[in-house]
Amino acid sequence: MALRTLASKKTLSLALGGGARPLAAAAAARGVATTVSLPDLPYDFGALEPAISGEIMRLHHQKHHATYVANYNKALEQLDAAVSKGDASAVVQLQGAIKFNGGGHVNHSIFWKNLKPISEGGGEPPHGKLGWAIDEHFGSFEALVKKMNAEGAALQGSGWVWLALDKEAKKLSVETTPNQDPLVTKGASLVPLLGIDVWEHAYYLQYKNVKPDYLNNIWKVMNWKYAGEVYENVLA
Amino acid sequence: MFNIRRQGGLTRRFSKVVSYYGLTTPPYKLDALEPYMSRRTVELHWGKHHQDYVDGLNKQLATSPLYGHTLEELIKEAYNNGNPLPEYNNAAQVWNHLFFWESMQPEGGGSPEGGVLQQIEKDFGSFTNFREEFIRSASQLLGSGWVWLVLKRTEKKLAVVHTRNAISPLAFGDIVCLLDPFFKMFNIFSINFAMTSHVLFLQPIISLDLWEHAYYLDYKDDRRSYVTNFIDHVVSWHTVTLRMMRAESFVNLGEPTIPVA
């Protein structure tokens, strides 16, 4: 645990050229965009085994997510420079990098919270209001799992499968997004309750080409308590 | 180009004869590209991923009106002017992978020679410039897809392009493809958009798979090292020479010579 915290701090320092907080504060003082930082995992890398290996979690958090954070901050810095110069074409040109790296940061930050070790209640099906809403919208909890697995397996290339709550229509739906597009790109009123990363880097070292096995097993470490809290907070 | 396997047939008098696409073996042993591409990676990539695309396509064609085309025709038909039919993905990935295996060889890499080198120097300024552009284009693809060396048939020029997911340059006819075909979203800010007006009439020369399954076991998140090793050590300039010769039967890359009567 201590090692992991140290490692993530080190990555951050590399990524941001200093401690996240002082830099962000300094940036805010100068009036430029505030940078983001890599959140700590709320559990150890190996805590989700055997559903997801410790090696996958380490690479996924320390390499992939850290790279999205670093590149998003870099793009923000360039955006700031472009905005101050009034260079519209440079501002527009940066949108791709911002969407991809910013989306990567948003999506992975949700993903870590969506997972939980079995010993701490991971995999326990949803109770309460969310549980009822799932039965109402999808017929049963099993039907929702089946639908998300099918859409995840059918997704071509890299992307995400979401359990979404439309906060205006108050409806649940299953959505997919390509690459690192966050859920909000599918609709401004959509709130992610659960997101499953179906990029190959999320499972390849352990499951190789057998994506359906990854999708079946990830439910064993799903944090339904978190999803239920988001659901109730949004509708409160 | 493909093994056609016939099933059914002679013993039963009225049985229907059905042709399938088959999976051809790479033109080298599965461990021949080590240490740049491990045996395990090739086993899975060819034996599982490529095989799955072949199996998936055959399954679809069993009940599809698109049955009976050559693979190249099928890709163009199924691309359906940028509104891909269900068969498109498997068809293009079967072809893309076949083209990829043949783009590599043991003890490959280095620098091309003769006419290929001259053409690269003419179109990129130098071989070093080409190498850098290939690596840069691969790193600019966000997500899964492919990076290609192509011959632009109308401009008579080599170029480096990347494509998303299963998209194959073979599919591009004279249709400007502004829509990301799988997600029906305008990619106003993506590199694809900047590329689209140039992506016409492309003859593929080299393909490199940039899906994570192609390199994750060997390189993890380090796509750049994978691409660099491909171009420095495994790309088959021998295959490129043959493909350029074939391409030149469609495109005259020099001044046309008029025969004297």
Coordinates of C-alpha atoms in Angstrom, one line a residue:
Chain A
M1 CA 0.0 0.0 0.0
A2 CA 2.7 2.4 1.0
L3 CA 4.8 1.4 -2.0
R4 CA 1.8 2.0 -4.3
T5 CA 1.2 5.5 -2.9
L6 CA 4.8 6.3 -3.3
A7 CA 4.8 5.1 -6.9
S8 CA 1.8 7.1 -7.8
K9 CA 3.2 10.2 -6.2
K10 CA 6.4 9.7 -8.2
T11 CA 4.4 9.3 -11.4
L12 CA 2.5 12.4 -10.6
S13 CA 5.7 14.4 -10.0
L14 CA 7.0 13.2 -13.3
A15 CA 3.8 14.0 -15.0
L16 CA 3.2 17.4 -13.5
G17 CA 6.8 18.5 -12.8
G18 CA 6.1 18.9 -9.1
G19 CA 3.5 18.2 -6.4
A20 CA 0.0 18.3 -7.8
R21 CA -1.5 20.7 -5.3
P22 CA 1.1 23.5 -5.4
L23 CA 1.1 23.4 -9.1
A24 CA -2.6 23.6 -9.4
A25 CA -2.7 26.4 -6.9
A26 CA 0.0 28.3 -8.8
A27 CA -1.9 27.7 -12.0
A28 CA -5.1 29.0 -10.5
A29 CA -3.2 32.1 -9.2
R30 CA -1.9 32.8 -12.7
G31 CA -5.4 32.3 -14.0
V32 CA -4.7 29.3 -16.2
A33 CA -6.5 26.0 -16.4
T34 CA -6.2 23.8 -13.3
T35 CA -4.4 20.6 -13.8
V36 CA -5.8 17.2 -12.8
S37 CA -3.9 14.5 -10.9
L38 CA -3.9 10.7 -10.8
P39 CA -6.3 9.5 -8.0
D40 CA -5.1 6.8 -5.7
L41 CA -6.7 3.4 -6.1
P42 CA -9.1 2.8 -3.1
Y43 CA -7.6 -0.8 -2.8
D44 CA -4.3 -2.6 -3.5
F45 CA -3.4 -3.6 -7.0
G46 CA -3.9 -7.3 -6.2
A47 CA -7.1 -6.9 -4.2
L48 CA -9.4 -7.7 -7.2
E49 CA -7.7 -11.1 -7.9
P50 CA -8.6 -13.5 -9.3
A51 CA -11.2 -11.5 -11.3
I52 CA -8.5 -8.9 -12.4
S53 CA -4.8 -9.6 -11.9
G54 CA -2.6 -7.3 -9.9
E55 CA -0.3 -6.8 -12.9
I56 CA -3.2 -5.5 -15.0
M57 CA -4.3 -3.2 -12.2
R58 CA -0.8 -1.8 -11.8
L59 CA -0.2 -1.2 -15.5
H60 CA -3.7 0.1 -16.0
H61 CA -3.4 2.7 -13.1
Q62 CA 0.3 3.5 -13.2
K63 CA 0.8 3.6 -16.9
H64 CA -2.4 4.0 -18.8
H65 CA -4.3 6.3 -16.5
A66 CA -1.1 8.2 -15.6
T67 CA -0.5 8.9 -19.3
Y68 CA -4.0 10.2 -19.8
V69 CA -3.5 12.6 -16.8
A70 CA -0.1 13.8 -18.1
N71 CA -1.3 14.3 -21.7
Y72 CA -4.5 16.0 -20.6
N73 CA -2.5 18.4 -18.5
K74 CA -0.1 19.0 -21.4
A75 CA -3.1 19.7 -23.7
L76 CA -4.6 22.1 -21.1
E77 CA -1.3 24.0 -20.9
Q78 CA -1.3 24.3 -24.7
L79 CA -4.9 25.3 -24.7
D80 CA -4.2 28.0 -22.2
A81 CA -1.4 29.4 -24.4
A82 CA -3.6 29.2 -27.5
V83 CA -6.5 31.0 -25.8
S84 CA -4.2 33.8 -24.5
K85 CA -2.9 34.3 -28.0
G86 CA -6.4 34.2 -29.4
D87 CA -5.2 31.5 -31.8
A88 CA -8.6 29.9 -32.7
S89 CA -7.2 27.3 -35.0
A90 CA -4.8 26.0 -32.4
V91 CA -7.7 25.9 -29.9
V92 CA -9.8 23.8 -32.2
Q93 CA -6.8 21.6 -33.1
L94 CA -6.4 20.7 -29.4
Q95 CA -10.0 19.4 -29.0
G96 CA -9.0 15.8 -30.1
A97 CA -6.3 15.5 -27.5
I98 CA -8.5 17.0 -24.8
K99 CA -11.4 14.7 -25.5
F100 CA -9.2 11.6 -25.7
N101 CA -7.0 12.3 -22.7
G102 CA -9.6 14.1 -20.6
G103 CA -12.1 11.4 -21.4
G104 CA -9.5 8.8 -20.4
H105 CA -9.0 10.5 -17.1
V106 CA -12.7 10.9 -16.4
N107 CA -13.5 7.3 -17.4
H108 CA -10.8 5.6 -15.4
S109 CA -11.5 7.7 -12.3
I110 CA -15.1 6.3 -12.4
F111 CA -13.8 2.8 -13.2
W112 CA -11.7 2.5 -10.1
K113 CA -14.7 3.4 -8.0
N114 CA -16.8 0.9 -9.8
L115 CA -14.7 -2.0 -8.6
K116 CA -14.3 -3.4 -5.1
P117 CA -12.6 -6.4 -3.6
I118 CA -14.9 -9.3 -2.8
S119 CA -13.9 -9.2 0.9
E120 CA -15.3 -5.6 1.0
G121 CA -18.6 -6.4 -0.6
G122 CA -17.6 -6.4 -4.3
G123 CA -20.0 -8.3 -6.5
E124 CA -23.0 -8.0 -4.1
P125 CA -26.0 -7.3 -6.4
P126 CA -27.7 -3.9 -5.9
H127 CA -30.3 -3.4 -3.3
G128 CA -32.7 -0.6 -2.6
K129 CA -33.9 1.9 -5.2
L130 CA -31.3 1.0 -7.9
G131 CA -32.2 -2.7 -7.5
W132 CA -35.8 -1.9 -8.1
A133 CA -35.1 0.4 -11.0
I134 CA -33.0 -2.3 -12.7
D135 CA -35.8 -4.9 -12.4
E136 CA -38.2 -2.3 -13.8
H137 CA -36.1 -1.3 -16.8
F138 CA -34.4 -4.5 -17.7
G139 CA -36.6 -7.2 -16.3
S140 CA -34.0 -8.5 -13.9
F141 CA -30.5 -8.0 -12.6
E142 CA -29.4 -11.0 -14.7
A143 CA -30.9 -9.5 -17.8
L144 CA -28.9 -6.3 -17.3
V145 CA -25.7 -8.2 -16.9
K146 CA -26.4 -10.2 -20.0
K147 CA -27.2 -7.0 -22.0
M148 CA -24.0 -5.3 -20.9
N149 CA -21.9 -8.3 -21.6
A150 CA -23.4 -8.7 -25.1
E151 CA -22.8 -5.0 -25.9
G152 CA -19.3 -5.1 -24.5
A153 CA -18.4 -8.2 -26.5
A154 CA -19.8 -6.7 -29.7
L155 CA -18.0 -3.4 -29.4
Q156 CA -15.4 -3.2 -32.1
G157 CA -12.1 -1.7 -31.3
S158 CA -11.6 0.1 -28.0
G159 CA -14.3 1.6 -25.8
W160 CA -16.6 1.5 -22.8
V161 CA -19.9 0.0 -21.8
W162 CA -22.0 2.0 -19.4
L163 CA -25.0 1.6 -17.2
A164 CA -26.4 5.2 -17.6
L165 CA -29.0 7.1 -15.7
D166 CA -30.8 9.9 -17.6
K167 CA -31.2 12.4 -14.9
E168 CA -34.0 14.2 -16.7
A169 CA -36.1 11.3 -18.0
K170 CA -35.1 9.3 -14.8
K171 CA -34.5 6.3 -16.9
L172 CA -31.7 3.7 -16.9
S173 CA -30.1 2.6 -20.2
V174 CA -27.0 0.6 -21.4
E175 CA -24.7 2.7 -23.6
T176 CA -21.4 2.2 -25.4
T177 CA -18.8 4.9 -26.2
P178 CA -15.8 4.5 -28.6
N179 CA -12.2 5.0 -27.5
Q180 CA -12.1 7.3 -24.5
D181 CA -15.3 9.2 -25.2
P182 CA -16.9 9.8 -21.8
L183 CA -20.6 9.0 -21.4
V184 CA -21.6 12.7 -21.6
T185 CA -20.8 12.6 -25.3
K186 CA -23.9 10.3 -25.7
G187 CA -26.2 12.8 -24.1
A188 CA -25.8 15.8 -21.7
S189 CA -28.3 14.4 -19.2
L190 CA -26.6 11.0 -18.9
V191 CA -24.9 10.1 -15.6
P192 CA -22.6 7.1 -15.4
L193 CA -23.5 4.6 -12.7
L194 CA -21.1 1.9 -13.9
G195 CA -18.5 1.8 -16.7
I196 CA -16.7 -1.2 -17.9
D197 CA -13.4 -0.7 -19.8
V198 CA -13.4 -2.9 -22.8
W199 CA -10.0 -1.7 -24.2
E200 CA -7.8 -4.8 -24.6
H201 CA -5.3 -3.3 -22.1
A202 CA -8.0 -3.9 -19.4
Y203 CA -7.9 -7.7 -19.8
Y204 CA -5.4 -8.9 -22.3
L205 CA -2.6 -10.1 -20.0
Q206 CA -5.0 -12.3 -18.2
Y207 CA -7.8 -13.2 -20.6
K208 CA -6.1 -12.8 -24.0
N209 CA -8.6 -12.9 -26.8
V210 CA -11.4 -14.2 -24.6
K211 CA -13.2 -11.0 -23.8
P212 CA -16.4 -12.7 -22.8
D213 CA -14.6 -14.3 -19.8
Y214 CA -13.4 -10.9 -18.6
L215 CA -16.9 -9.5 -18.9
N216 CA -18.3 -12.5 -17.0
N217 CA -15.8 -12.2 -14.2
I218 CA -15.8 -8.4 -13.7
W219 CA -19.3 -8.6 -12.1
K220 CA -17.6 -10.5 -9.2
V221 CA -15.9 -7.3 -8.2
M222 CA -18.5 -4.8 -9.1
N223 CA -19.2 -2.1 -6.6
W224 CA -23.0 -1.8 -6.6
K225 CA -23.0 0.2 -3.4
Y226 CA -21.2 3.0 -5.3
A227 CA -23.7 2.8 -8.2
G228 CA -26.6 2.8 -5.8
E229 CA -25.3 5.9 -4.0
V230 CA -24.8 7.8 -7.3
Y231 CA -28.3 6.8 -8.4
E232 CA -30.0 8.0 -5.2
N233 CA -27.9 11.2 -5.0
V234 CA -28.8 12.2 -8.6
L235 CA -32.5 11.5 -8.1
A236 CA -32.6 13.0 -4.6
Chain B
M1 CA -5.0 -15.4 -52.6
F2 CA -7.2 -17.5 -50.3
N3 CA -7.7 -21.2 -49.9
I4 CA -11.2 -22.0 -50.9
R5 CA -12.4 -25.1 -49.0
R6 CA -15.3 -26.9 -50.4
Q7 CA -17.6 -28.9 -48.3
G8 CA -20.3 -31.4 -49.0
G9 CA -20.5 -32.5 -52.5
L10 CA -19.8 -35.6 -54.4
T11 CA -21.2 -38.4 -52.2
R12 CA -24.7 -37.0 -51.7
R13 CA -26.4 -36.3 -55.0
F14 CA -28.3 -33.1 -54.2
S15 CA -26.2 -31.6 -51.5
K16 CA -25.3 -28.0 -51.8
V17 CA -21.7 -27.0 -52.4
V18 CA -20.6 -24.1 -50.1
S19 CA -17.3 -22.3 -50.3
Y20 CA -15.6 -20.7 -47.3
Y21 CA -12.8 -18.4 -46.7
G22 CA -9.8 -20.2 -45.1
L23 CA -7.0 -19.0 -42.8
T24 CA -3.7 -19.0 -44.6
T25 CA -0.5 -19.5 -42.5
P26 CA 2.0 -16.7 -42.2
P27 CA 4.9 -17.1 -44.6
Y28 CA 7.4 -17.9 -41.7
K29 CA 7.5 -19.9 -38.5
L30 CA 5.5 -18.5 -35.6
D31 CA 8.6 -17.8 -33.6
A32 CA 10.5 -16.3 -36.6
L33 CA 9.9 -12.7 -35.7
E34 CA 11.4 -13.0 -32.2
P35 CA 12.6 -11.1 -30.2
Y36 CA 10.5 -8.3 -31.8
M37 CA 7.3 -10.2 -31.9
S38 CA 7.0 -13.2 -29.6
R39 CA 5.8 -16.7 -30.7
R40 CA 3.0 -16.3 -28.1
T41 CA 1.8 -13.1 -29.6
V42 CA 1.8 -14.5 -33.2
E43 CA 0.1 -17.7 -31.9
L44 CA -2.8 -15.8 -30.4
H45 CA -2.9 -13.0 -33.0
W46 CA -3.0 -15.4 -35.9
G47 CA -4.4 -18.5 -34.4
K48 CA -7.2 -16.8 -32.3
H49 CA -7.9 -13.3 -33.4
H50 CA -7.4 -13.7 -37.2
Q51 CA -9.1 -17.1 -37.0
D52 CA -12.1 -15.6 -35.2
Y53 CA -12.5 -13.0 -37.9
V54 CA -12.5 -15.8 -40.6
D55 CA -14.9 -17.9 -38.6
G56 CA -17.2 -14.9 -38.0
L57 CA -17.2 -14.0 -41.6
N58 CA -18.0 -17.5 -42.8
K59 CA -20.8 -17.7 -40.3
Q60 CA -22.3 -14.5 -41.6
L61 CA -21.9 -15.4 -45.3
A62 CA -23.8 -18.6 -44.8
T63 CA -27.0 -16.5 -44.7
S64 CA -25.9 -13.4 -46.5
P65 CA -26.8 -12.0 -49.9
L66 CA -23.1 -11.0 -50.2
Y67 CA -22.0 -14.6 -50.6
G68 CA -19.9 -15.3 -53.6
H69 CA -17.6 -12.3 -53.9
T70 CA -13.8 -12.2 -53.8
L71 CA -12.6 -10.9 -50.5
E72 CA -11.6 -7.5 -52.0
E73 CA -14.9 -7.1 -53.7
L74 CA -16.7 -8.1 -50.5
I75 CA -14.9 -5.4 -48.5
K76 CA -16.0 -2.7 -51.0
E77 CA -19.5 -4.0 -51.2
A78 CA -19.9 -4.4 -47.4
Y79 CA -18.4 -0.9 -46.8
N80 CA -21.5 0.3 -48.5
N81 CA -20.2 3.8 -49.2
G82 CA -19.5 4.5 -45.5
N83 CA -22.5 2.8 -44.1
P84 CA -21.0 -0.6 -43.3
L85 CA -23.1 -3.7 -43.5
P86 CA -22.7 -6.3 -40.7
E87 CA -20.1 -8.3 -42.8
Y88 CA -17.8 -5.4 -43.2
N89 CA -15.9 -5.7 -40.0
N90 CA -15.0 -9.4 -40.3
A91 CA -14.2 -9.1 -44.0
A92 CA -11.9 -6.2 -43.6
Q93 CA -10.1 -7.6 -40.6
V94 CA -9.6 -11.0 -42.4
W95 CA -7.9 -9.0 -45.2
N96 CA -6.0 -6.5 -43.0
H97 CA -4.4 -9.3 -41.0
L98 CA -3.4 -11.4 -44.1
F99 CA -1.8 -8.3 -45.5
F100 CA -0.1 -7.6 -42.2
W101 CA 1.5 -11.1 -41.9
E102 CA 2.9 -10.7 -45.4
S103 CA 4.2 -7.2 -44.5
M104 CA 6.7 -8.8 -42.2
Q105 CA 9.6 -11.2 -42.5
P106 CA 12.4 -12.6 -40.3
E107 CA 15.5 -10.4 -40.6
G108 CA 13.5 -7.7 -42.1
G109 CA 13.8 -4.0 -41.6
G110 CA 16.8 -2.0 -42.5
S111 CA 16.5 0.2 -45.6
P112 CA 14.8 -0.7 -48.9
E113 CA 16.8 -0.6 -52.1
G114 CA 16.4 0.3 -55.7
G115 CA 13.1 1.7 -57.0
V116 CA 11.3 1.5 -53.7
L117 CA 14.0 3.6 -52.0
Q118 CA 13.9 6.1 -54.8
Q119 CA 10.2 6.4 -54.6
I120 CA 10.3 6.9 -50.8
E121 CA 13.0 9.5 -51.2
K122 CA 11.0 11.3 -53.8
D123 CA 7.8 11.3 -51.8
F124 CA 9.1 11.8 -48.2
G125 CA 12.4 13.6 -48.9
S126 CA 14.4 10.8 -47.3
F127 CA 14.1 7.3 -45.8
T128 CA 14.6 8.8 -42.3
N129 CA 11.7 11.2 -42.9
F130 CA 9.4 8.3 -43.9
R131 CA 10.5 6.3 -40.9
E132 CA 9.7 9.2 -38.6
E133 CA 6.4 9.9 -40.2
F134 CA 5.3 6.2 -39.9
I135 CA 6.1 6.2 -36.2
R136 CA 4.4 9.6 -35.6
S137 CA 1.3 8.6 -37.5
A138 CA 1.1 5.4 -35.4
S139 CA 1.3 7.3 -32.2
Q140 CA -1.4 9.8 -33.3
L141 CA -4.0 7.1 -33.7
L142 CA -6.1 7.3 -30.6
G143 CA -7.6 3.8 -29.9
S144 CA -7.5 0.7 -32.0
G145 CA -6.7 0.6 -35.7
W146 CA -4.0 0.4 -38.3
V147 CA -1.1 2.4 -39.8
W148 CA -0.4 2.0 -43.5
L149 CA 2.0 2.9 -46.2
V150 CA -0.2 3.5 -49.2
L151 CA 0.2 4.6 -52.8
K152 CA -2.2 7.4 -53.7
R153 CA -3.3 6.4 -57.1
T154 CA -4.5 9.7 -58.3
E155 CA -1.5 11.7 -57.0
K156 CA 1.0 8.9 -57.8
K157 CA 2.6 9.3 -54.5
L158 CA 3.4 7.2 -51.4
A159 CA 1.8 8.4 -48.1
V160 CA 1.4 7.2 -44.5
V161 CA -2.2 7.1 -43.1
H162 CA -3.8 5.5 -40.2
T163 CA -7.3 4.1 -40.0
R164 CA -9.7 3.2 -37.1
N165 CA -10.6 -0.2 -35.9
A166 CA -11.2 -2.4 -39.0
I167 CA -11.2 0.3 -41.6
S168 CA -9.1 -0.8 -44.6
P169 CA -7.9 1.6 -47.3
L170 CA -9.2 -0.9 -49.8
A171 CA -12.7 0.3 -48.9
F172 CA -12.2 3.8 -50.0
G173 CA -13.5 4.4 -53.5
D174 CA -14.5 7.9 -54.7
I175 CA -16.6 8.5 -51.6
V176 CA -15.4 11.0 -49.1
C177 CA -15.9 9.4 -45.8
L178 CA -16.7 12.0 -43.1
L179 CA -18.6 9.7 -40.8
D180 CA -16.9 7.4 -38.4
P181 CA -18.7 4.4 -39.8
F182 CA -19.2 2.4 -36.6
F183 CA -20.4 5.1 -34.4
K184 CA -22.1 7.5 -36.8
M185 CA -20.5 10.5 -35.2
F186 CA -18.8 13.4 -36.9
N187 CA -15.2 13.3 -36.0
I188 CA -14.7 17.0 -36.5
F189 CA -11.7 17.2 -34.3
S190 CA -10.0 13.9 -35.1
I191 CA -7.1 13.3 -37.4
N192 CA -9.4 11.3 -39.6
F193 CA -11.1 14.5 -40.6
A194 CA -8.0 16.2 -41.7
M195 CA -7.1 13.0 -43.6
T196 CA -10.4 12.4 -45.4
S197 CA -10.0 14.6 -48.4
H198 CA -6.7 12.8 -49.2
V199 CA -7.9 9.2 -48.5
L200 CA -9.0 8.5 -52.0
F201 CA -7.9 5.7 -54.2
L202 CA -5.4 4.2 -51.9
Q203 CA -3.3 1.2 -52.8
P204 CA -2.1 -0.4 -49.6
I205 CA 1.7 -1.3 -49.5
I206 CA 2.4 -1.9 -45.8
S207 CA 0.0 -2.5 -42.8
L208 CA 0.9 -2.5 -39.1
D209 CA -1.8 -3.6 -36.6
L210 CA -2.2 -1.1 -33.8
W211 CA -4.8 -2.9 -31.8
E212 CA -3.4 -3.6 -28.3
H213 CA -3.7 -7.3 -28.9
A214 CA -0.9 -7.0 -31.5
Y215 CA 1.7 -5.8 -29.0
Y216 CA 0.4 -5.9 -25.4
L217 CA 2.0 -9.1 -24.3
D218 CA 5.4 -8.0 -25.7
Y219 CA 5.4 -4.2 -25.1
K220 CA 2.5 -3.5 -22.7
D221 CA 1.6 0.2 -23.1
D222 CA 4.7 1.0 -25.1
R223 CA 3.2 1.2 -28.6
R224 CA 6.2 3.4 -29.8
S225 CA 8.8 0.6 -29.2
Y226 CA 6.6 -1.9 -31.0
V227 CA 6.2 0.4 -34.1
T228 CA 9.9 1.3 -34.0
N229 CA 11.0 -2.4 -33.9
F230 CA 8.6 -3.2 -36.7
I231 CA 10.1 -0.6 -39.1
D232 CA 13.7 -1.3 -38.0
H233 CA 13.7 -5.1 -37.8
V234 CA 10.7 -6.9 -39.2
V235 CA 9.0 -5.0 -42.1
S236 CA 9.5 -6.9 -45.3
W237 CA 11.0 -4.6 -48.0
H238 CA 11.0 -7.7 -50.2
T239 CA 7.1 -7.8 -50.0
V240 CA 7.0 -4.0 -50.5
T241 CA 9.0 -4.4 -53.7
L242 CA 6.6 -7.0 -55.1
R243 CA 3.5 -4.9 -54.1
M244 CA 5.0 -1.8 -55.7
M245 CA 5.6 -3.7 -58.9
R246 CA 2.0 -4.9 -58.8
A247 CA 0.8 -1.3 -58.1
E248 CA 2.8 0.0 -61.0
S249 CA 0.7 -2.1 -63.3
F250 CA -2.2 0.3 -62.3
V251 CA -0.3 3.5 -61.7
N252 CA 2.5 4.9 -63.8
L253 CA 4.9 6.4 -61.3
G254 CA 7.3 8.0 -63.9
E255 CA 7.0 10.0 -67.1
P256 CA 4.9 8.0 -69.5
T257 CA 7.0 6.6 -72.3
I258 CA 5.4 6.6 -75.7
P259 CA 6.4 3.7 -77.8
V260 CA 7.9 4.7 -81.2
A261 CA 6.2 3.1 -84.1

